[in-house]
mmCIF file of C-alpha atoms in Angstrom:
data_model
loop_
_atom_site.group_PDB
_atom_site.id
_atom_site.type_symbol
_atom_site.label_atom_id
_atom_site.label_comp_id
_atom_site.label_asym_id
_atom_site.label_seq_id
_atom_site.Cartn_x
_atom_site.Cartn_y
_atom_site.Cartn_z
ATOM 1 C CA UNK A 1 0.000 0.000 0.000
ATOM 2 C CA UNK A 2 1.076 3.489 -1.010
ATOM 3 C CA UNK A 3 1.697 5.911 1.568
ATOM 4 C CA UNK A 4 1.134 9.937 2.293
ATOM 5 C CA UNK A 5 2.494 11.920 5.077
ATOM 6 C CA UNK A 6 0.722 14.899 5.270
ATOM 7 C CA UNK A 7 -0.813 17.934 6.951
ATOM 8 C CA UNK A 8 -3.554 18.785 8.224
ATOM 9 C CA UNK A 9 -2.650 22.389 7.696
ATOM 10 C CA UNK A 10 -1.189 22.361 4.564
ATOM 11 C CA UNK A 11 -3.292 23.519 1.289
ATOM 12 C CA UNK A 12 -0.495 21.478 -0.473
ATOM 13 C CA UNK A 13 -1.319 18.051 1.202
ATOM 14 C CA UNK A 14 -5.409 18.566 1.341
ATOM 15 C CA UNK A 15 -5.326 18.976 -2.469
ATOM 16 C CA UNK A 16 -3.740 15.579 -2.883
ATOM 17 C CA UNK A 17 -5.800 14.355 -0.517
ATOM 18 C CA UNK A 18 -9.346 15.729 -2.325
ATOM 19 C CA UNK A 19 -7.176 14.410 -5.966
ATOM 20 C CA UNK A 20 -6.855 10.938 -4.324
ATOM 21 C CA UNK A 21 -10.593 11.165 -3.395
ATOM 22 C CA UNK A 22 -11.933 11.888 -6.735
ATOM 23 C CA UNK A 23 -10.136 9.655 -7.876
ATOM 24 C CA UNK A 24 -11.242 6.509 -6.032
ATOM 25 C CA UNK A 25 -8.083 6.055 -4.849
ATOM 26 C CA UNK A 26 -8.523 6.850 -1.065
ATOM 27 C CA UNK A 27 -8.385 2.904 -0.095
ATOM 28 C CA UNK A 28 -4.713 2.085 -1.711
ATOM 29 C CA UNK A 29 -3.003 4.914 0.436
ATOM 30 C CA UNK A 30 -2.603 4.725 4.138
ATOM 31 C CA UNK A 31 -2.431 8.840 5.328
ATOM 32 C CA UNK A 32 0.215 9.745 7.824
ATOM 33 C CA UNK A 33 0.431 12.309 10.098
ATOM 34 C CA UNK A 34 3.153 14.540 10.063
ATOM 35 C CA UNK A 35 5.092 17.385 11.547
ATOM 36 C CA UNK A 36 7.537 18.045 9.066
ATOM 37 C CA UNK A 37 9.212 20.672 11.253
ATOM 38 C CA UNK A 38 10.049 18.080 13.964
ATOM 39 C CA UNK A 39 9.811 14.641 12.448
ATOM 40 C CA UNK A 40 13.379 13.377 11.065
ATOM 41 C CA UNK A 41 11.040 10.437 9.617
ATOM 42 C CA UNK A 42 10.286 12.565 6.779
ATOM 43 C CA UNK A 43 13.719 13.929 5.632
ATOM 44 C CA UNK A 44 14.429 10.356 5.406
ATOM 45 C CA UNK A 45 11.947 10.272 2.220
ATOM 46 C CA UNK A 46 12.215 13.731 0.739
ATOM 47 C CA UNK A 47 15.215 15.765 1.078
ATOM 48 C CA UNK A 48 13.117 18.624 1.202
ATOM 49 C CA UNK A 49 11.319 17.782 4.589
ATOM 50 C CA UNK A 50 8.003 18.868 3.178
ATOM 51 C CA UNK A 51 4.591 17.663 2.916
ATOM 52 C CA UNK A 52 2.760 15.970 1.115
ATOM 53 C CA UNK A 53 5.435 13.049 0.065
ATOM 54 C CA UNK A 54 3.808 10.052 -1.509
ATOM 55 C CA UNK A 55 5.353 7.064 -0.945
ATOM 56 C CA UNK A 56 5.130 4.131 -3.845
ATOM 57 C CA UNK A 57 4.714 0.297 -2.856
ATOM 58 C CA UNK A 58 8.642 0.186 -3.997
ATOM 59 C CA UNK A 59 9.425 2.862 -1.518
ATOM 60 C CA UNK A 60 10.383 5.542 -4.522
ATOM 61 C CA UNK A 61 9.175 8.911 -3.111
ATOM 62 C CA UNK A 62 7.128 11.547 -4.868
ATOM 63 C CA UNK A 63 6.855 15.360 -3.373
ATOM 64 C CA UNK A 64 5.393 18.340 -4.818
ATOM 65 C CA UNK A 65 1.614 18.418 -4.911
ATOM 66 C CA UNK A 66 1.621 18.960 -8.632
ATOM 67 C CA UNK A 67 3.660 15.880 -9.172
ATOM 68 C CA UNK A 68 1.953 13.666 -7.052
ATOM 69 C CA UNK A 69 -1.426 14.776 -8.808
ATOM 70 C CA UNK A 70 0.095 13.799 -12.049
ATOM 71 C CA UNK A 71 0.527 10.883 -10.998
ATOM 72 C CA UNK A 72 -2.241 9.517 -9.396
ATOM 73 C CA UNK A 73 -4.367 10.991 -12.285
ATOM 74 C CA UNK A 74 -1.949 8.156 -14.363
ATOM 75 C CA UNK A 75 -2.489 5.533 -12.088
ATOM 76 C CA UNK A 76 -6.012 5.616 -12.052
ATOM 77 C CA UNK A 77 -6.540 6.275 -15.929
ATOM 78 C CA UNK A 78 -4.443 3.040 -16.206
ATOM 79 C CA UNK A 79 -5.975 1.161 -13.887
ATOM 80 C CA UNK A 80 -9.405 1.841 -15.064
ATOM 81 C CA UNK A 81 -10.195 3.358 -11.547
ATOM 82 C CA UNK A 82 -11.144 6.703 -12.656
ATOM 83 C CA UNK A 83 -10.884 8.789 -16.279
ATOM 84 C CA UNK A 84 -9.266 11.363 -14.335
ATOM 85 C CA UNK A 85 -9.140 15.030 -12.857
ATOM 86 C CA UNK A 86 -6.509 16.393 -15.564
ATOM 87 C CA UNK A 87 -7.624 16.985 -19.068
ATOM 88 C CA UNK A 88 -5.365 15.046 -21.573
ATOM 89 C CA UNK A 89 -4.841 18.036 -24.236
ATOM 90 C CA UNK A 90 -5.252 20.715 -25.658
ATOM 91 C CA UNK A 91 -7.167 23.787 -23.983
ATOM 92 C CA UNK A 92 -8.753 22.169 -21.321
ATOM 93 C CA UNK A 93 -5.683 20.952 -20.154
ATOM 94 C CA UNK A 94 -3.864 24.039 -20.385
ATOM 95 C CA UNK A 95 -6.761 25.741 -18.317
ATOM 96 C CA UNK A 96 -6.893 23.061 -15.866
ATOM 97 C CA UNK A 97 -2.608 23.330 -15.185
ATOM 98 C CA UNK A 98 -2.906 27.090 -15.459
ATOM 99 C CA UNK A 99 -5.720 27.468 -12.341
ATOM 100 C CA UNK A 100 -3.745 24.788 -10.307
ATOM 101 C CA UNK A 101 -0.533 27.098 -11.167
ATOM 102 C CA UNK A 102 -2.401 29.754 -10.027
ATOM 103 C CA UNK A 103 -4.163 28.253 -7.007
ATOM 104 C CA UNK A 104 -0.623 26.791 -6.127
ATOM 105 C CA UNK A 105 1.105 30.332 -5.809
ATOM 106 C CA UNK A 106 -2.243 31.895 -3.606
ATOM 107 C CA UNK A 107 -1.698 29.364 -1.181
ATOM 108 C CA UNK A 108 2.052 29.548 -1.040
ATOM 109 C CA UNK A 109 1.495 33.681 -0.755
ATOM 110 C CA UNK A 110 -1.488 32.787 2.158
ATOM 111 C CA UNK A 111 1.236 30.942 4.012
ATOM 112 C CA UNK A 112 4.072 33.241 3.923
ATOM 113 C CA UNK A 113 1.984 35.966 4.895
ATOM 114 C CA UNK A 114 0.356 34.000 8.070
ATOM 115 C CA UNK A 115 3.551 32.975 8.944
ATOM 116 C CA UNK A 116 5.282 36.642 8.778
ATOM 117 C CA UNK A 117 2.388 38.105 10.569
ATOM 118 C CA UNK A 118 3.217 35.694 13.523
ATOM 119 C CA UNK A 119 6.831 37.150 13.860
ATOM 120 C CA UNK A 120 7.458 40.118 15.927
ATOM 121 C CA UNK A 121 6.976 43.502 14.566
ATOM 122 C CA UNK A 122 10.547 44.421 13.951
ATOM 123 C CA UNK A 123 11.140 40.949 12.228
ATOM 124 C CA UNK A 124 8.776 41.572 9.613
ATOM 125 C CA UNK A 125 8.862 43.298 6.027
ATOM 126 C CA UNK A 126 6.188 45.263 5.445
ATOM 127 C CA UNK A 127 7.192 45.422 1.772
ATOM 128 C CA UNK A 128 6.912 41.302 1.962
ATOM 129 C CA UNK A 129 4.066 41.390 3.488
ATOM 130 C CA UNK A 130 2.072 43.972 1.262
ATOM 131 C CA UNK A 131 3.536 42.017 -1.827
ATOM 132 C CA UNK A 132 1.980 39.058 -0.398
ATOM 133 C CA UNK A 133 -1.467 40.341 0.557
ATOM 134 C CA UNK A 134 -1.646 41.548 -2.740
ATOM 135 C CA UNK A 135 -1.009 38.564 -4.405
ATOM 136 C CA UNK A 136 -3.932 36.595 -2.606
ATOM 137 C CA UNK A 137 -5.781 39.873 -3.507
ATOM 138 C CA UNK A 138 -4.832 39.386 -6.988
ATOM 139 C CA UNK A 139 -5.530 35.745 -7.204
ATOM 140 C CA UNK A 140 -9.194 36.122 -6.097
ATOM 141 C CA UNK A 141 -10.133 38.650 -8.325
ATOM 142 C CA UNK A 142 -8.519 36.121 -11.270
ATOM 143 C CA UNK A 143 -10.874 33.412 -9.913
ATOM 144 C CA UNK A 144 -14.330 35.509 -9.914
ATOM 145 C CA UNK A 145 -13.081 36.871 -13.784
ATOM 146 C CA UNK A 146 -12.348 32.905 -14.685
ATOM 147 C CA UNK A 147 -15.448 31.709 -12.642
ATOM 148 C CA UNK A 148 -17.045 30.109 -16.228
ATOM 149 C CA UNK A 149 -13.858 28.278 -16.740
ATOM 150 C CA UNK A 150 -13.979 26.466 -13.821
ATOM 151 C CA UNK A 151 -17.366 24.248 -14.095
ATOM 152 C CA UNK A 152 -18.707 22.796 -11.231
ATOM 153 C CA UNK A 153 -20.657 20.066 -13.271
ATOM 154 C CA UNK A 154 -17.245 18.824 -14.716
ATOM 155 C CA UNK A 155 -14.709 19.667 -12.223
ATOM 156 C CA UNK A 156 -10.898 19.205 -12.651
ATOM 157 C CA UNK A 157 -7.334 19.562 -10.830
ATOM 158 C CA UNK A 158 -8.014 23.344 -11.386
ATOM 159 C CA UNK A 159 -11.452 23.664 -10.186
ATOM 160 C CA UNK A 160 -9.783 21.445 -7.085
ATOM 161 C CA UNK A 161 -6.916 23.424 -6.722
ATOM 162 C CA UNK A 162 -8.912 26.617 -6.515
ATOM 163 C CA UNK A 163 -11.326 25.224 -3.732
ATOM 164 C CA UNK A 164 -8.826 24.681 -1.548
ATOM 165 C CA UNK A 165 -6.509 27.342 -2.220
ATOM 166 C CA UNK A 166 -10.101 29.700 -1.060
ATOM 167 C CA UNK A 167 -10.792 27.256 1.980
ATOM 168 C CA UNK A 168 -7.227 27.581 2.540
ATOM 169 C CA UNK A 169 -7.410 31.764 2.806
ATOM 170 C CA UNK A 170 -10.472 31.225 5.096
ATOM 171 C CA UNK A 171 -8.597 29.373 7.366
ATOM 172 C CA UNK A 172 -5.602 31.167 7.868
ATOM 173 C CA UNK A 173 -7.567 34.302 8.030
ATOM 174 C CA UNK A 174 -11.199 33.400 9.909
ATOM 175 C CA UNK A 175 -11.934 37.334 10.381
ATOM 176 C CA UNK A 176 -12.012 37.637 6.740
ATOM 177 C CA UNK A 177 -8.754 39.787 5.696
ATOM 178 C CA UNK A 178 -9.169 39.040 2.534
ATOM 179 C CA UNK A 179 -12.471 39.857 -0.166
ATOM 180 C CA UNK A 180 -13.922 36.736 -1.655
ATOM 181 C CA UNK A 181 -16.822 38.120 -3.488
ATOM 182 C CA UNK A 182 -20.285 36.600 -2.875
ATOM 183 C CA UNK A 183 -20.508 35.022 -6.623
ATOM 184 C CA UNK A 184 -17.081 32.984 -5.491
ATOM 185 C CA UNK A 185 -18.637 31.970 -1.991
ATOM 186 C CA UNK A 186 -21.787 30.530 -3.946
ATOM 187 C CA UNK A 187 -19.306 28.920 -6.256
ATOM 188 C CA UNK A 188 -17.300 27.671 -3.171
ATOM 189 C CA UNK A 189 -20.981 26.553 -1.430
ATOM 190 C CA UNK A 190 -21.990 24.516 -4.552
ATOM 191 C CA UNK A 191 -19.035 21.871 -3.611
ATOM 192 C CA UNK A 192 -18.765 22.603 -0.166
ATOM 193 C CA UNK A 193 -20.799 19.103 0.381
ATOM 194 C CA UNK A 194 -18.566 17.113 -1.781
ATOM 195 C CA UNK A 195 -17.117 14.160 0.403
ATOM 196 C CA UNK A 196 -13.322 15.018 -0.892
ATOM 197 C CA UNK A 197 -13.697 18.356 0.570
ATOM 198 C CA UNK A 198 -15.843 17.029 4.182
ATOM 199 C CA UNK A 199 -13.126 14.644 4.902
ATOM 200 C CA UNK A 200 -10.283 16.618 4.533
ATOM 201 C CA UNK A 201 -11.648 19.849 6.426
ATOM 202 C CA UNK A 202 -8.602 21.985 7.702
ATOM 203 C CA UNK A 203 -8.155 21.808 11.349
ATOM 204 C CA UNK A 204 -4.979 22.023 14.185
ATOM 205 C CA UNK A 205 -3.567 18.298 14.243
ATOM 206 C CA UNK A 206 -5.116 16.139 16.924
ATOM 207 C CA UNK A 207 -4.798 12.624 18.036
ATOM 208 C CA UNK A 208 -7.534 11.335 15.033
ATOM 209 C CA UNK A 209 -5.713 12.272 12.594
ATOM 210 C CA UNK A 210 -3.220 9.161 13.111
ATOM 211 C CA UNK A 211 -5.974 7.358 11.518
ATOM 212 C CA UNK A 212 -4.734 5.578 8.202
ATOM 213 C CA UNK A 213 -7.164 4.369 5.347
ATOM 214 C CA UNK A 214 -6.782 0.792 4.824
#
């Protein structure tokens, strides 16, 4: 069986974790738990020390959400498990990469700025922090222009991406820093229910979350 040490916090790891859903995948990976600050388990697997890392039944590792999307989307197209969550060609591929891109680089911004705004006052960059805030800024008014490309009747790895990458912003910012526009939030309501999404809710890591799916 495959394995995934993850996050609970990390936008990175939940997207793999919705991809592995949709996929119909859940029940050949067994999800790990993971501090990848403290746990030396991890470095052992990915040089990098960073969540997710997906690791095959011949113990190769994969890291890098994007990568590990890419290939589950292979394994299940092969495997007849699923026909996927990334177009094959041409436009709808492009548009599918281009909003995970995009999603990607919101979340990473989202972090950066949550983490800077934890530092003390003279540790922090005001210039890095504006730059950041107005990326996530940025990056929501891109979604609510591209809502039409991202169709909730045929979702893909960009319409996933996206979700979380929103859900992501929420968390990290409950008092709502940032605008999301209310046609987004309907957007964002019409999947809230989906079961990828319920089961991989953000949250502080607790003692459930050592749970693996057999």
């Amino acid at each position: 069986m495959m394995q995934l040490y993850y996050s609970p916090t990390s936008p990175f790891s939940r997207k793999v974790r919705v991809v592995l859903r949709e996929l119909g995948l859940e029940k050949q990976v067994s999800e790990i738990l993971i501090d990848p600050w403290t746990d030396a388990a991890l470095r052992e697997h990915n040089p990098l020390a960073k969540v997710p890392t997906l690791i095959l039944e011949d113990g190769m590792a994969v890291f890098e959400s994007a990568v590990i999307c890419d290939y589950l989307d292979q394994l299940a197209r092969s495997t007849g498990q699923s026909d996927g969550v990334i177009p094959q060609d041409g436009i709808d591929r492009l548009n599918a990469l281009k909003w995970q891109g995009l999603a990607d680089g919101m979340m990473t911004a989202t972090g950066r700025l949550f983490a800077d705004s934890k530092r003390a006052e003279t540790d922090r960059s005001d210039f890095v922090m504006d730059r950041q805030a107005t990326a996530v800024q940025s990056a929501i008014d891109a979604i609510l222009e591209g809502l039409p490309q991202l169709r909730t009747e045929e979702p893909n790895l960009g319409t996933w991406s996206v979700l979380v990458g929103l859900y992501y912003i929420d968390f990290r910012w409950p008092d709502r820093r940032f605008d999301i526009p209310v046609r987004v939030r309907d957007w964002m309501a019409i999947m809230s229910e989906r079961e990828s999404l319920t089961e991989t809710v953000f949250h502080l890591p607790h003692d459930n979350d050592q749970k693996s799916i057999a």
